[in-house]
Coordinates of N, CA and C in Angstrom, one line a residue:
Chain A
X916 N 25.6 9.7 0.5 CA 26.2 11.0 0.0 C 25.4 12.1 0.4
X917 N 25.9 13.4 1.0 CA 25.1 14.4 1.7 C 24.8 15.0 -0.2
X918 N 23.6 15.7 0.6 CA 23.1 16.1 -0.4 C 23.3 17.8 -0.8
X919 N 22.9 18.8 -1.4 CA 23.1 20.2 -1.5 C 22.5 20.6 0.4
X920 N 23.5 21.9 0.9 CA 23.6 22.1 2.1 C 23.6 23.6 1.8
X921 N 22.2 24.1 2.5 CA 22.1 25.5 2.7 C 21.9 25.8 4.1
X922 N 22.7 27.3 4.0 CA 21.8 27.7 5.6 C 22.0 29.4 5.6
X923 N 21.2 29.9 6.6 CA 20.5 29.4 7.3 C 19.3 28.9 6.6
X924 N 18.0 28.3 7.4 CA 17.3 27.6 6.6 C 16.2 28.8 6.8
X925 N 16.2 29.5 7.8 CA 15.1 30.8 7.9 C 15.7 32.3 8.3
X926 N 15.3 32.8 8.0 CA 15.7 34.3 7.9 C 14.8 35.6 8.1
X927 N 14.7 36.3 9.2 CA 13.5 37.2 9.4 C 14.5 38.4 9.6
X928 N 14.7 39.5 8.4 CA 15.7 40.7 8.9 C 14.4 41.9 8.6
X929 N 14.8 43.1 9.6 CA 14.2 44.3 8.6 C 14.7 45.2 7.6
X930 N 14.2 45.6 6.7 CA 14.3 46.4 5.5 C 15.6 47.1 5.6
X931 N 16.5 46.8 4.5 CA 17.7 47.8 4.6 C 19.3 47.1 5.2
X932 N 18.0 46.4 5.9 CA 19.6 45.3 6.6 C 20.3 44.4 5.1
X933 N 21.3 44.1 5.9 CA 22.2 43.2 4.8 C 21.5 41.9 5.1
X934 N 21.4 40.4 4.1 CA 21.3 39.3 4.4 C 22.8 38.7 3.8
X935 N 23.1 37.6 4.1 CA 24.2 36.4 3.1 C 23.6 35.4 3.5
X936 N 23.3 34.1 2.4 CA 22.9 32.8 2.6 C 24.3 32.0 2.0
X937 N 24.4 31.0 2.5 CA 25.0 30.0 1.9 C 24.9 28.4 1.0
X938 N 25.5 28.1 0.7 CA 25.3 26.9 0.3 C 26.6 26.3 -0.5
X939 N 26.5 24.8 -0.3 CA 27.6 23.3 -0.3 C 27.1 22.8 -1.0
X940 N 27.4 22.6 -2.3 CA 26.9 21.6 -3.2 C 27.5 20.3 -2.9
X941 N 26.7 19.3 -3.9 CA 26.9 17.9 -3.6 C 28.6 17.8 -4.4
X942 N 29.2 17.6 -3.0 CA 30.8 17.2 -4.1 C 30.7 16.5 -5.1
X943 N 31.6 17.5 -5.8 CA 32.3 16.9 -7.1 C 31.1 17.9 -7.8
X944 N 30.5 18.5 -7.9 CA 29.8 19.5 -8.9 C 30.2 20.1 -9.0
X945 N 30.5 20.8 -10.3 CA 31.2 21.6 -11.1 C 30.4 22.8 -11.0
X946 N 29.1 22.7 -11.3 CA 27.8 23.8 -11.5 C 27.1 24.0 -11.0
X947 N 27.1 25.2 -10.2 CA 26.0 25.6 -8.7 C 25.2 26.8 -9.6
X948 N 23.8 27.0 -8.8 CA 22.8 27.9 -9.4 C 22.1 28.4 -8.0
X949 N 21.8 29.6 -7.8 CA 21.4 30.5 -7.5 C 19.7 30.5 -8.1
X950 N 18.5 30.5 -7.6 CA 17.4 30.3 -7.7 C 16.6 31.3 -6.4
X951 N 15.7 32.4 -7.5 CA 14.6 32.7 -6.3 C 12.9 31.9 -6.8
X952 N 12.6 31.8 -5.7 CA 11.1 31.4 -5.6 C 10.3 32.5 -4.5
X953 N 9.6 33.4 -5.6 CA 8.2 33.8 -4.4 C 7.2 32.8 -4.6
X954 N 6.5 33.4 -3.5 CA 5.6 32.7 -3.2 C 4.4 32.2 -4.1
X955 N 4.1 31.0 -4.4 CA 3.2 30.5 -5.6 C 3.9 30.7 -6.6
X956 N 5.0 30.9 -7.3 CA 5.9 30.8 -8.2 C 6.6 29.4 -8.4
X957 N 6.6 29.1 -9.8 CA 8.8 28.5 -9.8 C 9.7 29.1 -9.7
X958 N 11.0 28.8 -9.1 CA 12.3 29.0 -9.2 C 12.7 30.2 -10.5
X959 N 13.1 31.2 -10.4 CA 13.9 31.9 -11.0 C 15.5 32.2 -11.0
X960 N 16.2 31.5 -12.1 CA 17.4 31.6 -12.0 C 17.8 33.2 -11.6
X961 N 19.1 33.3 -10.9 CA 19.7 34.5 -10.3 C 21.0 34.4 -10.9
X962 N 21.9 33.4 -10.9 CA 23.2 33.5 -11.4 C 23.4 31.7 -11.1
X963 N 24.6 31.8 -12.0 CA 25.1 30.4 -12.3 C 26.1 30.1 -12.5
X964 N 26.9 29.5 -11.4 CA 28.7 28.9 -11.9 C 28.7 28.0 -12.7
X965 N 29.7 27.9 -13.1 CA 30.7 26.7 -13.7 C 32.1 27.1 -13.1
X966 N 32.3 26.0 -11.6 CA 33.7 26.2 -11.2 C 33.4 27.3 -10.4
X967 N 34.1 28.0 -10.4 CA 34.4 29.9 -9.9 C 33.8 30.8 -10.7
X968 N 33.3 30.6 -12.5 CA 33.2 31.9 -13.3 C 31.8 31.6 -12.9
X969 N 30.9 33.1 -12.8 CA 29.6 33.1 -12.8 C 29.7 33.1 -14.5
X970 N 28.9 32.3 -15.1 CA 28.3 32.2 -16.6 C 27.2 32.4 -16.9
X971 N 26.4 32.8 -15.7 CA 25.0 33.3 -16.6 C 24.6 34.2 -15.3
X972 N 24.7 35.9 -15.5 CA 24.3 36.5 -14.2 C 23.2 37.6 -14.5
X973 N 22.6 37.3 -15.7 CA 21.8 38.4 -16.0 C 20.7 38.8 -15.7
X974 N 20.6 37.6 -14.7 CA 18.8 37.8 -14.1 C 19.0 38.4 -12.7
X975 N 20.7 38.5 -12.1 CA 20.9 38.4 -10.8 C 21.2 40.6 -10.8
X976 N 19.9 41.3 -9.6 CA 19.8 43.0 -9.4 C 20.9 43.1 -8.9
X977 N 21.6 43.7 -9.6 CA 23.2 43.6 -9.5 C 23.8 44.8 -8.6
X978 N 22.9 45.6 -8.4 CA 22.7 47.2 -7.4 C 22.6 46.7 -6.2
X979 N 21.9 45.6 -5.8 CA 21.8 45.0 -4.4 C 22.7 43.7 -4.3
X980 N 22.4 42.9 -4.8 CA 23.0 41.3 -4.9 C 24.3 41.3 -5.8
X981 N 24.4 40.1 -4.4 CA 26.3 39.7 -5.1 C 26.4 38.3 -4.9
X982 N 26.9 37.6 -5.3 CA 27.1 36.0 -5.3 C 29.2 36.1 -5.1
X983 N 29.5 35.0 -4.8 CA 30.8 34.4 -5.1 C 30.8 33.2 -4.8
X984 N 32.0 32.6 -5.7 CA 31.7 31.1 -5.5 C 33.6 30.6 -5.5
X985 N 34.0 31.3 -3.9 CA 35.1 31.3 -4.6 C 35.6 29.8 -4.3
X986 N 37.5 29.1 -4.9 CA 37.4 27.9 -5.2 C 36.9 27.2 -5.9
X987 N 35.5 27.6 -6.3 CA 34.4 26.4 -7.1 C 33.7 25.6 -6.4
X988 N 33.7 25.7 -4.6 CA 33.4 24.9 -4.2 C 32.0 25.4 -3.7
X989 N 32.0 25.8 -2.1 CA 30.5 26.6 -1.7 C 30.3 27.8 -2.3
X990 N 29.3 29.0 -2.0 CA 29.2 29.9 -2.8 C 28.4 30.5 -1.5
X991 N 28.3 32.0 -1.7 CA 27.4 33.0 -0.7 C 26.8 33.9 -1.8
X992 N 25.7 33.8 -1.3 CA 24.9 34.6 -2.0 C 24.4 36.0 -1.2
X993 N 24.5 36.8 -1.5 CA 24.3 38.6 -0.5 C 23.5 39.6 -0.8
X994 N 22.9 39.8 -0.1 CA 21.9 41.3 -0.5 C 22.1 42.2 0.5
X995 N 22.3 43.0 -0.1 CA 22.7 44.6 0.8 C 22.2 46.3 0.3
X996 N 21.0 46.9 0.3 CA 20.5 46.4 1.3 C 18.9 45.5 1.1
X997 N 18.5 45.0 1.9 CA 17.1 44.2 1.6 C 16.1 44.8 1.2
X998 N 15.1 45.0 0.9 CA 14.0 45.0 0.5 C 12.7 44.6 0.7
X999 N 11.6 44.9 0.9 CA 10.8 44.1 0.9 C 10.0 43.0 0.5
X1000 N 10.7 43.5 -0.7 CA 10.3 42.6 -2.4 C 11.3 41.4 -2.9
X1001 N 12.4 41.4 -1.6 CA 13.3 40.4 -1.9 C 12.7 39.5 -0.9
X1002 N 11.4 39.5 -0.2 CA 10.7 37.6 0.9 C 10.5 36.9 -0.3
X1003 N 11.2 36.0 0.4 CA 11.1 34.6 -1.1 C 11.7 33.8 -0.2
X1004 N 11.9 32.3 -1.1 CA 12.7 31.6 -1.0 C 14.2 31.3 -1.9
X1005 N 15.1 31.3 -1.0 CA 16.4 31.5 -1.8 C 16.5 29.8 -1.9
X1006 N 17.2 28.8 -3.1 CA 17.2 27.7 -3.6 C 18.7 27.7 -4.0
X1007 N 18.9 26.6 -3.6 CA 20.8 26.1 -4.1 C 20.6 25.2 -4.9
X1008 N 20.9 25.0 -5.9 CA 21.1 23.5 -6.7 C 22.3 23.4 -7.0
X1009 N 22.8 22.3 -7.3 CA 24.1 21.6 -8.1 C 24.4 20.8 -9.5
X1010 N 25.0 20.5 -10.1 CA 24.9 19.3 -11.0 C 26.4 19.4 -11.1
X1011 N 26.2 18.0 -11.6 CA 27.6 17.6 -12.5 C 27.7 17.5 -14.0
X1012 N 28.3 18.6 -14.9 CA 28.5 18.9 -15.9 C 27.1 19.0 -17.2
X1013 N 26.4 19.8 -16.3 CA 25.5 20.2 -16.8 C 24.2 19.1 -16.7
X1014 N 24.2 17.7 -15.9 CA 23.3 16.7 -15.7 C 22.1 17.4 -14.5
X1015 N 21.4 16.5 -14.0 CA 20.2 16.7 -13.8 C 20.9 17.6 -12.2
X1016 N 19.9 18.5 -11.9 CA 19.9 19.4 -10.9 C 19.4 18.9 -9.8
X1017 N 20.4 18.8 -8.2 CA 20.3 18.0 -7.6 C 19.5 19.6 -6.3
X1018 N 18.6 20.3 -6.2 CA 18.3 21.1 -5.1 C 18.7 21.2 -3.7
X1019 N 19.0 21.9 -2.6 CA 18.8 22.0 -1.6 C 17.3 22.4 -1.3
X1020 N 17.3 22.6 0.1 CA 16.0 22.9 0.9 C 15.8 24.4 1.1
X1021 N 16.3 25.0 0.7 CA 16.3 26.5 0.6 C 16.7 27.2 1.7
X1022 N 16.6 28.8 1.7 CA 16.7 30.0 3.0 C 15.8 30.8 2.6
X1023 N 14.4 30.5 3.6 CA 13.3 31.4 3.7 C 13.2 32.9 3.9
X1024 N 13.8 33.6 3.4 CA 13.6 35.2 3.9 C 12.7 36.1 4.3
X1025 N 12.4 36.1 5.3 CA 11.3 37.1 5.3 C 11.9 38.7 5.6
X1026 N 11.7 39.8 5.0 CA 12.0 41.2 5.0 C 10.8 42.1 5.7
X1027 N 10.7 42.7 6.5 CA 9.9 43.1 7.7 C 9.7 44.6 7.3
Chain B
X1052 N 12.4 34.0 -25.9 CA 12.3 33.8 -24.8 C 11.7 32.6 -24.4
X1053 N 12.4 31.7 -23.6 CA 11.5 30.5 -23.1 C 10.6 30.9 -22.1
X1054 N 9.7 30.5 -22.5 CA 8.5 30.0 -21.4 C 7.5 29.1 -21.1
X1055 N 7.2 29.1 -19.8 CA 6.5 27.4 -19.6 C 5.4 28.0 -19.1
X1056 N 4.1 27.2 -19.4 CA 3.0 27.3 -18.6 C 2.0 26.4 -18.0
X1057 N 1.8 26.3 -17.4 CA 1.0 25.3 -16.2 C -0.2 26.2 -16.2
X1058 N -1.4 25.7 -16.9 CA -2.7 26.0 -16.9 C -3.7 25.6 -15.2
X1059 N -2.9 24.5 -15.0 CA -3.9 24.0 -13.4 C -3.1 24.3 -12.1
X1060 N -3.4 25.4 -11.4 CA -2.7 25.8 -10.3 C -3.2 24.8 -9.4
X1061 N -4.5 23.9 -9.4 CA -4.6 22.8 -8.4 C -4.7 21.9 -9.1
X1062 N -4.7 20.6 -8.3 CA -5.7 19.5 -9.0 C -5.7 18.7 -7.9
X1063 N -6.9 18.0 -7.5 CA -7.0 16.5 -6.9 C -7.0 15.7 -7.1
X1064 N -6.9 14.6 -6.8 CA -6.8 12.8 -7.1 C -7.5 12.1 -5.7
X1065 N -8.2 11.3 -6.4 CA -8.5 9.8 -5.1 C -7.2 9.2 -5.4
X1066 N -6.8 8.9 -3.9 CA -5.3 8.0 -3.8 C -5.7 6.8 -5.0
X1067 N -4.9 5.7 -5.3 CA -5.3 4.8 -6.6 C -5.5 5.0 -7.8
X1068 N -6.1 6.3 -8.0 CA -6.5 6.7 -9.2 C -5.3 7.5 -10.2
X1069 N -5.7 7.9 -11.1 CA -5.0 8.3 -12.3 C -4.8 9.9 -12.1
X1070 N -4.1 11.4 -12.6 CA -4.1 12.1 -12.8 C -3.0 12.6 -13.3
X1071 N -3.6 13.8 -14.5 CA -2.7 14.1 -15.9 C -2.5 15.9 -15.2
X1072 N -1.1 15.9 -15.1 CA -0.9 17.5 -14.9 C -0.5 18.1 -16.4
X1073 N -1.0 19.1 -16.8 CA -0.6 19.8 -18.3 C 0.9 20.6 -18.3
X1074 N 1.4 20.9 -19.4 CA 2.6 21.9 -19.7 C 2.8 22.4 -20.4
X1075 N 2.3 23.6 -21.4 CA 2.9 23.9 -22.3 C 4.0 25.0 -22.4
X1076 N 5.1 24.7 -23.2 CA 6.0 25.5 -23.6 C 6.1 26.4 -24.9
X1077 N 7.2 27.2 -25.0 CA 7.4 28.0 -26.2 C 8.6 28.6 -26.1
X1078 N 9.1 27.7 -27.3 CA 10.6 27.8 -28.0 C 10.9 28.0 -29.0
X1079 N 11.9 28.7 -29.1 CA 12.5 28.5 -30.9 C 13.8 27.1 -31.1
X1080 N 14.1 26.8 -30.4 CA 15.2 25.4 -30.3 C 14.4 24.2 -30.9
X1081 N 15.6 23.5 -31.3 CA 14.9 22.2 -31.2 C 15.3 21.2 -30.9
X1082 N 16.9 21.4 -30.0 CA 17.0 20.6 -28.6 C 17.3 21.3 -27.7
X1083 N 16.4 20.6 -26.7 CA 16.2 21.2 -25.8 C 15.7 19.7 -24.7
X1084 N 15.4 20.2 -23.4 CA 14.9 19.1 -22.4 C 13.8 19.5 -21.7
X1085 N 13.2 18.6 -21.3 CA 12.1 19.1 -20.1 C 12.2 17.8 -19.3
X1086 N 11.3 18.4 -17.8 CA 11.7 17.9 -16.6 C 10.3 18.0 -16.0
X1087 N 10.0 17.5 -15.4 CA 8.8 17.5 -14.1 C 9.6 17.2 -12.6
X1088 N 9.5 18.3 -12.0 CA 10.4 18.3 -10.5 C 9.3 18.4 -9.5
X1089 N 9.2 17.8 -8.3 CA 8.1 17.2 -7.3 C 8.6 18.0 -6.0
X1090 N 7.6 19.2 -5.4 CA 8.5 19.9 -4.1 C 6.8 19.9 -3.0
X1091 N 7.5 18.5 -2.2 CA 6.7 18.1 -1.5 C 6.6 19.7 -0.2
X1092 N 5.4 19.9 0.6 CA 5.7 20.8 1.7 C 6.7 21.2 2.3
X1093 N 7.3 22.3 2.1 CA 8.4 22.3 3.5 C 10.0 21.1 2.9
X1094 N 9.7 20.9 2.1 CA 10.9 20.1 1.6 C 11.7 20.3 0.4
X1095 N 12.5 19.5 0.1 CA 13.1 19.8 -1.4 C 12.7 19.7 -2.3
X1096 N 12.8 20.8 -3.4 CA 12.2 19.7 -4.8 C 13.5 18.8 -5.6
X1097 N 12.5 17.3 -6.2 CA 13.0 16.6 -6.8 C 12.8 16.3 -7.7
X1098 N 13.5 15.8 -8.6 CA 13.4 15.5 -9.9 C 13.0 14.5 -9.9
X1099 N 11.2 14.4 -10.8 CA 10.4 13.4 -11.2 C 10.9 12.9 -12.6
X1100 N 10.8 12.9 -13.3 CA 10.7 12.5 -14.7 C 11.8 13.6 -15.6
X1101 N 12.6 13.1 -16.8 CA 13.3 14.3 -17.8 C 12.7 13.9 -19.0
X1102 N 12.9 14.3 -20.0 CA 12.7 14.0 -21.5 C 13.3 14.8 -22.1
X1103 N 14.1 14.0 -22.9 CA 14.9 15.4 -24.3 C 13.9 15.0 -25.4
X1104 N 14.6 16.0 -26.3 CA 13.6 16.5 -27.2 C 13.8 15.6 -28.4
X1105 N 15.0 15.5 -28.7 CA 15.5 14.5 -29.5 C 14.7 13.2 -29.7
X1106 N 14.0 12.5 -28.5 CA 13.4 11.3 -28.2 C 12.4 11.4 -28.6
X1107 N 11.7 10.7 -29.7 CA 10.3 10.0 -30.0 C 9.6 9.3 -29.0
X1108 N 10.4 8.8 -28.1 CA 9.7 8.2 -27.3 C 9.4 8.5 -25.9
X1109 N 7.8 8.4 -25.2 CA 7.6 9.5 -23.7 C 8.7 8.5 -22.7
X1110 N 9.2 9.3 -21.8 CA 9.6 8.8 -20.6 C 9.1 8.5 -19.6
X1111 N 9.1 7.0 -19.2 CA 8.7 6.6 -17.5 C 9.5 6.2 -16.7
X1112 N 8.8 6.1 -15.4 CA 9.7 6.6 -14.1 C 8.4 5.6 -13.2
X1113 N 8.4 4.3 -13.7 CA 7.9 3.4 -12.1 C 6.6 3.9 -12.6
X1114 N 5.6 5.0 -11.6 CA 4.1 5.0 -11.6 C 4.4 6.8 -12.5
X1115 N 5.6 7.1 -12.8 CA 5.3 8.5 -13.5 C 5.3 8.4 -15.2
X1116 N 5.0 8.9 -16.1 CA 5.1 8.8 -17.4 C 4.8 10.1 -18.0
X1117 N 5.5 10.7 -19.1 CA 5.1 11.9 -20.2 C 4.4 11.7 -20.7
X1118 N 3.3 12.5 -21.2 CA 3.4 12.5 -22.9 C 3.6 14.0 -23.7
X1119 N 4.8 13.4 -24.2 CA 5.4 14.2 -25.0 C 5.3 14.9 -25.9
X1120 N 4.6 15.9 -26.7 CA 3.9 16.7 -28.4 C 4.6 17.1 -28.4
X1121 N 6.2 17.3 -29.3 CA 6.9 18.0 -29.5 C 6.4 19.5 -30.8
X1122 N 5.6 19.0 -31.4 CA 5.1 19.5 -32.3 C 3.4 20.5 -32.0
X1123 N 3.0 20.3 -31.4 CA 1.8 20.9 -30.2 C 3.0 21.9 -28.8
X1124 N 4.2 21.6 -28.7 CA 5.2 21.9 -27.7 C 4.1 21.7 -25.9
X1125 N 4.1 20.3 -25.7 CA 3.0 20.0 -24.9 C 4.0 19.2 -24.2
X1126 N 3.4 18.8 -22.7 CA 4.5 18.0 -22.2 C 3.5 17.5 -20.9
X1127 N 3.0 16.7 -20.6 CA 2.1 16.5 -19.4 C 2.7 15.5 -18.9
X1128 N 2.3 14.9 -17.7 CA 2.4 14.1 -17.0 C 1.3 13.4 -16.4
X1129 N 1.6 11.8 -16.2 CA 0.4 11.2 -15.6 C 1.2 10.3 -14.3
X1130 N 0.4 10.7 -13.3 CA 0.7 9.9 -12.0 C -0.5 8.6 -12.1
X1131 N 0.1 7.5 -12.1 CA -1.0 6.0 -11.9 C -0.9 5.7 -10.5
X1132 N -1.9 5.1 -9.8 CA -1.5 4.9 -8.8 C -1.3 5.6 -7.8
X1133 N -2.1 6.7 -7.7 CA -1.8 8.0 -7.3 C -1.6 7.6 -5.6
X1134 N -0.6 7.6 -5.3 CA -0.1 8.0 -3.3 C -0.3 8.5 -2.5
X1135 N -0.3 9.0 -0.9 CA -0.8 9.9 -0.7 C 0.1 10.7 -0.7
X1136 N 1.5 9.8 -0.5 CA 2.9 10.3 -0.6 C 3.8 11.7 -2.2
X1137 N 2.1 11.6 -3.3 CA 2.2 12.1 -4.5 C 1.9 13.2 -4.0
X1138 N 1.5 14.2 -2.8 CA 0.9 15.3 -2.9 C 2.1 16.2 -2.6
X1139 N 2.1 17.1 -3.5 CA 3.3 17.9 -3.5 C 2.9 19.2 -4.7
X1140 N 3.6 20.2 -5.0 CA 3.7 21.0 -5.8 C 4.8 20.3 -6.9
X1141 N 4.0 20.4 -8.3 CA 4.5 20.1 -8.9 C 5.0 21.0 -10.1
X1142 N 6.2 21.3 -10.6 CA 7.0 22.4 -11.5 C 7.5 21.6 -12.8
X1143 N 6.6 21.7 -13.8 CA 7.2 21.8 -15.3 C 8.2 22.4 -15.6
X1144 N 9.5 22.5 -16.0 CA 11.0 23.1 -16.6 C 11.2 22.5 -17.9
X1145 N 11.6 23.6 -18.5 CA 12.2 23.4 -19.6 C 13.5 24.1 -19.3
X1146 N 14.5 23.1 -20.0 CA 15.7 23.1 -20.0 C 17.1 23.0 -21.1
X1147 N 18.0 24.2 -21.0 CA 18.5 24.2 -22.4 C 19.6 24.0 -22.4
X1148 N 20.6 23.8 -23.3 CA 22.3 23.5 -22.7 C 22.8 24.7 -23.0
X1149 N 23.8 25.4 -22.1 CA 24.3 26.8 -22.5 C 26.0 26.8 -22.1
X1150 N 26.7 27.2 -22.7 CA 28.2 26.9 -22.6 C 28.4 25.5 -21.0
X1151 N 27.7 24.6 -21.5 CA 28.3 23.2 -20.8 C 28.1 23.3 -19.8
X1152 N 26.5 23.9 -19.4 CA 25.4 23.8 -18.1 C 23.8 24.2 -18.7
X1153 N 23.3 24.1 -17.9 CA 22.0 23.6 -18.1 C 21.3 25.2 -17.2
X1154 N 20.1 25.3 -17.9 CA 19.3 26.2 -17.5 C 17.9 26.1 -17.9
X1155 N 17.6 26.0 -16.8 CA 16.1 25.8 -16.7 C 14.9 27.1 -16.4
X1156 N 13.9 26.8 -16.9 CA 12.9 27.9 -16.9 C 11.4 26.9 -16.0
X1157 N 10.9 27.4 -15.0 CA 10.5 26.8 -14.7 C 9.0 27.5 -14.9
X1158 N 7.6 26.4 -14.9 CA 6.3 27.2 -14.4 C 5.9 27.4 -13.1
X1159 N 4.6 27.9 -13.1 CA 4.6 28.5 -11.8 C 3.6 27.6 -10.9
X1160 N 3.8 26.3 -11.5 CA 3.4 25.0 -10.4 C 2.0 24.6 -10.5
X1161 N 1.2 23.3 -9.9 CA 0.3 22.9 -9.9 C 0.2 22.3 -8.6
X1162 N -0.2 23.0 -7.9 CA -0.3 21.9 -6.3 C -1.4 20.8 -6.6
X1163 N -1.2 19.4 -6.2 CA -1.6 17.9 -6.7 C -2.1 17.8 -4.8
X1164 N -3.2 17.6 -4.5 CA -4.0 17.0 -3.4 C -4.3 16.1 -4.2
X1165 N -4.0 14.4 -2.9 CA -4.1 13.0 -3.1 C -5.3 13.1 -2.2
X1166 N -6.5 12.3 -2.3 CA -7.5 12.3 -1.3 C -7.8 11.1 -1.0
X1167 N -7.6 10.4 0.5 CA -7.7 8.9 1.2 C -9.2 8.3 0.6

């Protein structure tokens, strides 16, 4: 079974430019999450489906970033414009009905 | 507000040997879950070990094991048998159920050096 699929896997833009990452959860997941990690940090949730509805977007700077997850199936995640404060790692996870969180490998950002 | 914290930003082990990573949390729930997730270099993280809260009893996973204080709100982990294959950043989560998904709060890691 393929597992959570992000891309791209690196990302080097300068300040101001737009980014979009993507990611394919593991079929049949109902619940995709949106996760930032700087550097020496854990994961910080950003937003979270169930299906198509974002259900938890309160952590996600809503002046720059935008998520969709349309169908319920993949989802893009967008920043427009970048920052410099947004180099992190962007993280995809999955689950099925709220069970254990299956991660992808992330999209490294670097903002110049 | 949940929050988790990871007191040892490093730790090392002799491969074979024993070592305990710390966790404490702080909650007002009292169900709730916790997790120890394993994010080897440059790779994914994975899910080591879970424990709900409901359970009296710690959870093991082969050479992984909790121990659990629900009442201290403590949550550690002991790797036996330490690998070299064990070296990885390791992330304590605490995790809550919210309209029929899960949300996790994570710490800010303990990188684990195995030494040959």
């Amino acid at each position: 079974e393929a597992g959570v699929v992000q891309s791209p896997r690196y990302k080097i833009i300068e300040k101001k430019q737009p980014v979009a990452f993507w990611c394919n959860p593991i079929s049949g997941h109902n619940t995709l999450y949106w996760y930032r990690q700087n550097l020496g940090q854990g994961p910080e949730l950003l937003i979270r489906y169930e299906n198509e509805e974002a259900v938890d977007d309160s952590q996600l700077p809503k002046d720059r970033f935008s998520a969709e997850r349309l169908k319920g199936v993949d989802s893009t995640l967008k920043i427009q414009p970048a920052e410099l404060g947004d180099s992190a790692v962007y993280l995809c996870a999955s689950s099925l009905e709220g069970l254990e969180q299956f991660f992808g490998p992330g999209t490294r950002l670097t903002v110049l | 507000a949940q929050t988790v914290t990871q007191s040892q930003p490093e730790m090392s082990v002799q491969e074979a040997e024993t070592v305990t990573l710390s966790c404490t949390y702080d909650t007002s729930e009292s169900d709730y879950y916790l997790f120890w997730y394993k994010q080897p270099p440059s790779r994914q993280m994975i899910l080591v070990i879970r424990q709900e809260a409901y359970k009296q009893q710690n959870a093991t996973e082969n050479r992984f094991s909790v121990n659990f204080q629900k009442a201290a709100k403590s949550f550690s982990l002991k790797i036996s048998d330490s690998q070299l294959g064990d070296a990885a950043m390791y992330f304590c989560a605490y995790g809550l159920y919210q309209g029929g998904s899960e949300k996790l709060v994570f710490g800010k890691g303990t990188k684990l050096t195995v030494n040959p």
